[in-house]
Short mmCIF file of C-alpha atoms and ligand atoms in Angstrom, two decimals:
data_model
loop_
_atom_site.label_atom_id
_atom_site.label_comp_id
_atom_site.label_asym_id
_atom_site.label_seq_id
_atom_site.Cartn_x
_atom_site.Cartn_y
_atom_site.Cartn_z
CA UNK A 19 0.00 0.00 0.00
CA UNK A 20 1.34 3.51 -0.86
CA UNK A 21 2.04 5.35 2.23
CA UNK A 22 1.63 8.63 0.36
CA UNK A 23 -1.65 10.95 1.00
CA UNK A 24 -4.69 10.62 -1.59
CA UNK A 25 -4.36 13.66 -2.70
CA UNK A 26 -0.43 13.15 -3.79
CA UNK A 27 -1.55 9.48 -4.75
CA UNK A 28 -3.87 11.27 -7.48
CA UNK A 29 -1.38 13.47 -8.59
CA UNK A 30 1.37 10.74 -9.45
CA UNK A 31 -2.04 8.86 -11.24
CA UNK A 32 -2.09 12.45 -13.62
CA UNK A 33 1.54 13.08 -13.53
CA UNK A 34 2.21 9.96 -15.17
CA UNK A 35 0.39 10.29 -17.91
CA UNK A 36 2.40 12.80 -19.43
CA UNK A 37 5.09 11.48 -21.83
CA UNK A 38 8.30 10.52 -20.78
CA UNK A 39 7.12 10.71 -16.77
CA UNK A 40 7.43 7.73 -15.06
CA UNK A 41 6.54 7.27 -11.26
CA UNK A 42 9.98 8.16 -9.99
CA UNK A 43 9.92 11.42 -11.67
CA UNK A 44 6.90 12.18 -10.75
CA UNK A 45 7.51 11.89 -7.53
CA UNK A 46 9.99 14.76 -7.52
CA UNK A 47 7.84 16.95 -9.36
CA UNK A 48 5.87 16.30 -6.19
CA UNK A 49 8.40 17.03 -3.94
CA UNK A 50 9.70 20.54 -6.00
CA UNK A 51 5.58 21.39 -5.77
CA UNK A 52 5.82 20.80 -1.94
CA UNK A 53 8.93 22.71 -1.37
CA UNK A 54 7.97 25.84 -4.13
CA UNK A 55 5.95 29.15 -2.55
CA UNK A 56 1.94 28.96 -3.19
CA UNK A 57 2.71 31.54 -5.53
CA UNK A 58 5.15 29.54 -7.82
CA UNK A 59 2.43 26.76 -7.87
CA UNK A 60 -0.28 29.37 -8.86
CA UNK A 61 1.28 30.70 -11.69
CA UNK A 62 2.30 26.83 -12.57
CA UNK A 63 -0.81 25.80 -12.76
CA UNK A 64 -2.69 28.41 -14.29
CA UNK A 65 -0.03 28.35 -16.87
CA UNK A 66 -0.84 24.84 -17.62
CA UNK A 67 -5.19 26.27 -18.12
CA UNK A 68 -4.06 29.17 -19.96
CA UNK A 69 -2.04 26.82 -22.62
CA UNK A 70 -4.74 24.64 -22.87
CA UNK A 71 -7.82 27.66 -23.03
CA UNK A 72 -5.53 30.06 -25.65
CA UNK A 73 -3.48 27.67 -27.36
CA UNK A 74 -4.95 26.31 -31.01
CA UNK A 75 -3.80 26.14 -34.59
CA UNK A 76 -2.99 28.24 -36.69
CA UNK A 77 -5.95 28.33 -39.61
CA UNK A 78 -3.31 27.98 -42.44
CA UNK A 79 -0.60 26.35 -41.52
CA UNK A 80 -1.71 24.19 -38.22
CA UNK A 81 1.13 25.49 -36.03
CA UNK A 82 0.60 26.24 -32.39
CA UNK A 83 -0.97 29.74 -32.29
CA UNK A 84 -3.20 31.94 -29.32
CA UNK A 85 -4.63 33.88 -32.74
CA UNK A 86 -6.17 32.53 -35.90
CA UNK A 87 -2.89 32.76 -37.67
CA UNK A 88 0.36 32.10 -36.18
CA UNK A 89 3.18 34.36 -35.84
CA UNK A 90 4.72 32.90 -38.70
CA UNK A 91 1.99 33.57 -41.14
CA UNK A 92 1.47 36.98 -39.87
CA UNK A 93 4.48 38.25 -40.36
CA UNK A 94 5.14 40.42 -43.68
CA UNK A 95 8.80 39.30 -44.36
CA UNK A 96 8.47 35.45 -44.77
CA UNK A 97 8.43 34.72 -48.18
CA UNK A 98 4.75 33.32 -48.29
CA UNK A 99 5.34 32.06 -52.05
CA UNK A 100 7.86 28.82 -50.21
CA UNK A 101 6.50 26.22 -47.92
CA UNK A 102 7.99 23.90 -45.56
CA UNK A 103 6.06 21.15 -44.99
CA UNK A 104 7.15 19.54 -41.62
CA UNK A 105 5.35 16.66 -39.17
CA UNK A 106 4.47 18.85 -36.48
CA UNK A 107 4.75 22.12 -34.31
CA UNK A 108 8.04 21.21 -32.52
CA UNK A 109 9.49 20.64 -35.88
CA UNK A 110 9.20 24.45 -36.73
CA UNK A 111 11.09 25.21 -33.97
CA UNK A 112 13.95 23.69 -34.74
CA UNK A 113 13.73 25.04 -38.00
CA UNK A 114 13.47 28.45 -37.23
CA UNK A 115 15.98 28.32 -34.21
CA UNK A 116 18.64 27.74 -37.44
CA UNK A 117 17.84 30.67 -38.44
CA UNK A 118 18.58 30.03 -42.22
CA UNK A 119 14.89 29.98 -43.28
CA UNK A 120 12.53 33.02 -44.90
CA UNK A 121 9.87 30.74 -45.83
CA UNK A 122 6.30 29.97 -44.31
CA UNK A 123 5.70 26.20 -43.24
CA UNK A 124 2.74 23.25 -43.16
CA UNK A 125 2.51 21.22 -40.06
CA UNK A 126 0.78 17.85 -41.19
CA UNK A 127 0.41 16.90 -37.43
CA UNK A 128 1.81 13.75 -38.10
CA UNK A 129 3.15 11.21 -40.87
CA UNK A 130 1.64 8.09 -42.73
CA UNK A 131 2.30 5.31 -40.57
CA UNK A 132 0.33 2.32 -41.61
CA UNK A 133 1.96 0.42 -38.61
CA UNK A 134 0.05 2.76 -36.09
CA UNK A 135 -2.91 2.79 -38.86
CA UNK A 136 -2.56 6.08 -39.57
CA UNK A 137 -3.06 6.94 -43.52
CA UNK A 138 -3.17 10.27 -45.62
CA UNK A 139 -6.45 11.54 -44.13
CA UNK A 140 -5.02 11.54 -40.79
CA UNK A 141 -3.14 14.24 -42.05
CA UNK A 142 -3.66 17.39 -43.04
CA UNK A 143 -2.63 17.20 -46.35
CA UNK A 144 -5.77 18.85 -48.01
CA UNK A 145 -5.10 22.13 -46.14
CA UNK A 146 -1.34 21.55 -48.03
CA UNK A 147 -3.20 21.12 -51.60
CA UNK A 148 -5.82 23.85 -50.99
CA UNK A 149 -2.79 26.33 -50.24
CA UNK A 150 -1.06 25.06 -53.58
CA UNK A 151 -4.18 25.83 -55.51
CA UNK A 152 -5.25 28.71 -54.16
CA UNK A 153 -1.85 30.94 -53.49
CA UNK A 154 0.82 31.38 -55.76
CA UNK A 155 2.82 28.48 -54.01
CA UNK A 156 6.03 28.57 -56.55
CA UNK A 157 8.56 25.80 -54.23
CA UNK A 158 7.20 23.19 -51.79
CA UNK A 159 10.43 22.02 -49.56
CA UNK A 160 9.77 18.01 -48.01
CA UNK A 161 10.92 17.96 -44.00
CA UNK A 162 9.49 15.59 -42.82
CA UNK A 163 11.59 13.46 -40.57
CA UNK A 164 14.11 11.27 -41.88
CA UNK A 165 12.71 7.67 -40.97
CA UNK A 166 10.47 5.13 -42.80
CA UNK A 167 7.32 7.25 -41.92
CA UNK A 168 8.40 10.40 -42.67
CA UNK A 169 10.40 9.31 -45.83
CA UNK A 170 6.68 7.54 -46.72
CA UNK A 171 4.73 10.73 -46.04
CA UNK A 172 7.50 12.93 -48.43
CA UNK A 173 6.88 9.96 -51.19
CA UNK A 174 3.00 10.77 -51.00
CA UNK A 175 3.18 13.94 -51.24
CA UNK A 176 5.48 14.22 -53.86
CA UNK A 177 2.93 12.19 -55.85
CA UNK A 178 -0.50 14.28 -54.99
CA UNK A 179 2.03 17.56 -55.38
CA UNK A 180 2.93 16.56 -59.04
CA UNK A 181 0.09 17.77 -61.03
CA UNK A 182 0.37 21.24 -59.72
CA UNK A 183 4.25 21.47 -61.65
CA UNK A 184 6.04 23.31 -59.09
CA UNK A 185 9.29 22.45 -58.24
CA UNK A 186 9.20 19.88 -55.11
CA UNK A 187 12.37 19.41 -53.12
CA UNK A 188 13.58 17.08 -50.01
CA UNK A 189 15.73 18.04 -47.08
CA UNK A 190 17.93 15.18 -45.99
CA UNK A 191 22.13 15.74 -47.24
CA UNK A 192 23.69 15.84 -43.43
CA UNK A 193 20.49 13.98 -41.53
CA UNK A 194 21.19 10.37 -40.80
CA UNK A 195 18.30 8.14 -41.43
CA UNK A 196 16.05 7.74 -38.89
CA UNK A 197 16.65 11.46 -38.02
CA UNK A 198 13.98 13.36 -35.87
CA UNK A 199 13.82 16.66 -37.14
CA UNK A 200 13.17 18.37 -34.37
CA UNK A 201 16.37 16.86 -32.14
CA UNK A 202 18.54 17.83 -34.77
CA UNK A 203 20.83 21.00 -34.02
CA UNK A 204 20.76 23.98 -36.20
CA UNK A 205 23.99 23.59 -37.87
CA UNK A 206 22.30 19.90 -39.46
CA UNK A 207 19.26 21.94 -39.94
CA UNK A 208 20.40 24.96 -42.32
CA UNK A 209 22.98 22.42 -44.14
CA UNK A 210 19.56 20.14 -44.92
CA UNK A 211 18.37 22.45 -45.90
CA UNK A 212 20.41 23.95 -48.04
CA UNK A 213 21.37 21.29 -49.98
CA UNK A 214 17.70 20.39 -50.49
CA UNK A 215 17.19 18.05 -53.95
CA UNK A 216 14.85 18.64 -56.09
CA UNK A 217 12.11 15.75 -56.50
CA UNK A 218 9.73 17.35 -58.91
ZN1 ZN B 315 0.59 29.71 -39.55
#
């Protein structure tokens, strides 16, 4: 029997649930809780409401946003006519802590991964298309992550991206397979994507 209180009982049962947090970690979150001011804990956990009341995506390109677009897509200098499309939110962080990009991004939300069941329409890959047809789209740059689901998800899309006849290109020269974009440092990053290849 645990010879913790309910109350911390419940909160190790929550705790754990978040990824990567096991019970021994979450029992020092528990003890850095008990030890912070009331304060500290306030603002902790009204942090953790206000992320989940104001946080949502951004209506064009899916990344995390408190407004209907994100910062990204709102700002006048990114070259709006260039699209990274990437698996998800974290992903465009990485990219843009390397600094070397001007471009505006897609966030699919995820990749095909038929071992998880998880196909084309689990992505959002017709908010990609309806930006092709409706903007003036001229380069569409692949970075999705360098394993067998993201190298599957760049393969589709290069397919449904052909008829449109803009140039398609794939980040990959300096990422070792079975890369995760978004634990690669920047250095990787801006080389990738540099020497991008053309596909279409
Ligand atoms: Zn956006």
């Amino acid at each position: 029997m645990s010879t913790y209180t309910e109350s911390i009982e419940r909160l190790i049962e929550n705790l754990i649930k978040f990824p990567g947090v096991g019970r021994r970690s979450a029992e020092r979150i528990i003890t850095y809780i008990l030890n912070a001011s009331a304060q500290e804990v306030e603002t902790l956990a009204q942090g953790i409401i206000r992320v989940k009341q104001n946080v949502r995506l951004c209506k064009v390109c899916n990344n995390l946003s408190e407004e209907d677009l994100c910062r990204i897509c709102q700002n006048p200098h990114r070259n709006k006519e260039i699209v990274c499309v990437v698996e998800k939110p974290s992903d465009v962080t990485a990219i843009e802590k390397s600094g070397s990009y001007r471009g505006v991004y897609h966030v699919l939300l995820g990749s095909i991964s038929p071992l998880e069941g998880k196909g084309p329409s689990d992505l959002k890959i017709d908010g990609l298309l309806e930006r092709v047809k409706q903007n003036c789209i001229k380069e569409v740059i692949l970075a999705t992550d360098a394993d067998t689901e993201g190298e599957t998800t760049a393969m589709y899309l290069t397919k449904v991206l052909k008829p449109f006849a803009i140039p398609v290109s794939r980040i990959g020269v300096g990422l070792p397979f079975g890369a995760n974009l978004e634990y690669a440092d920047s250095t990787t990053l801006s080389k990738a994507l540099e020497s991008r290849r053309s596909i279409i």
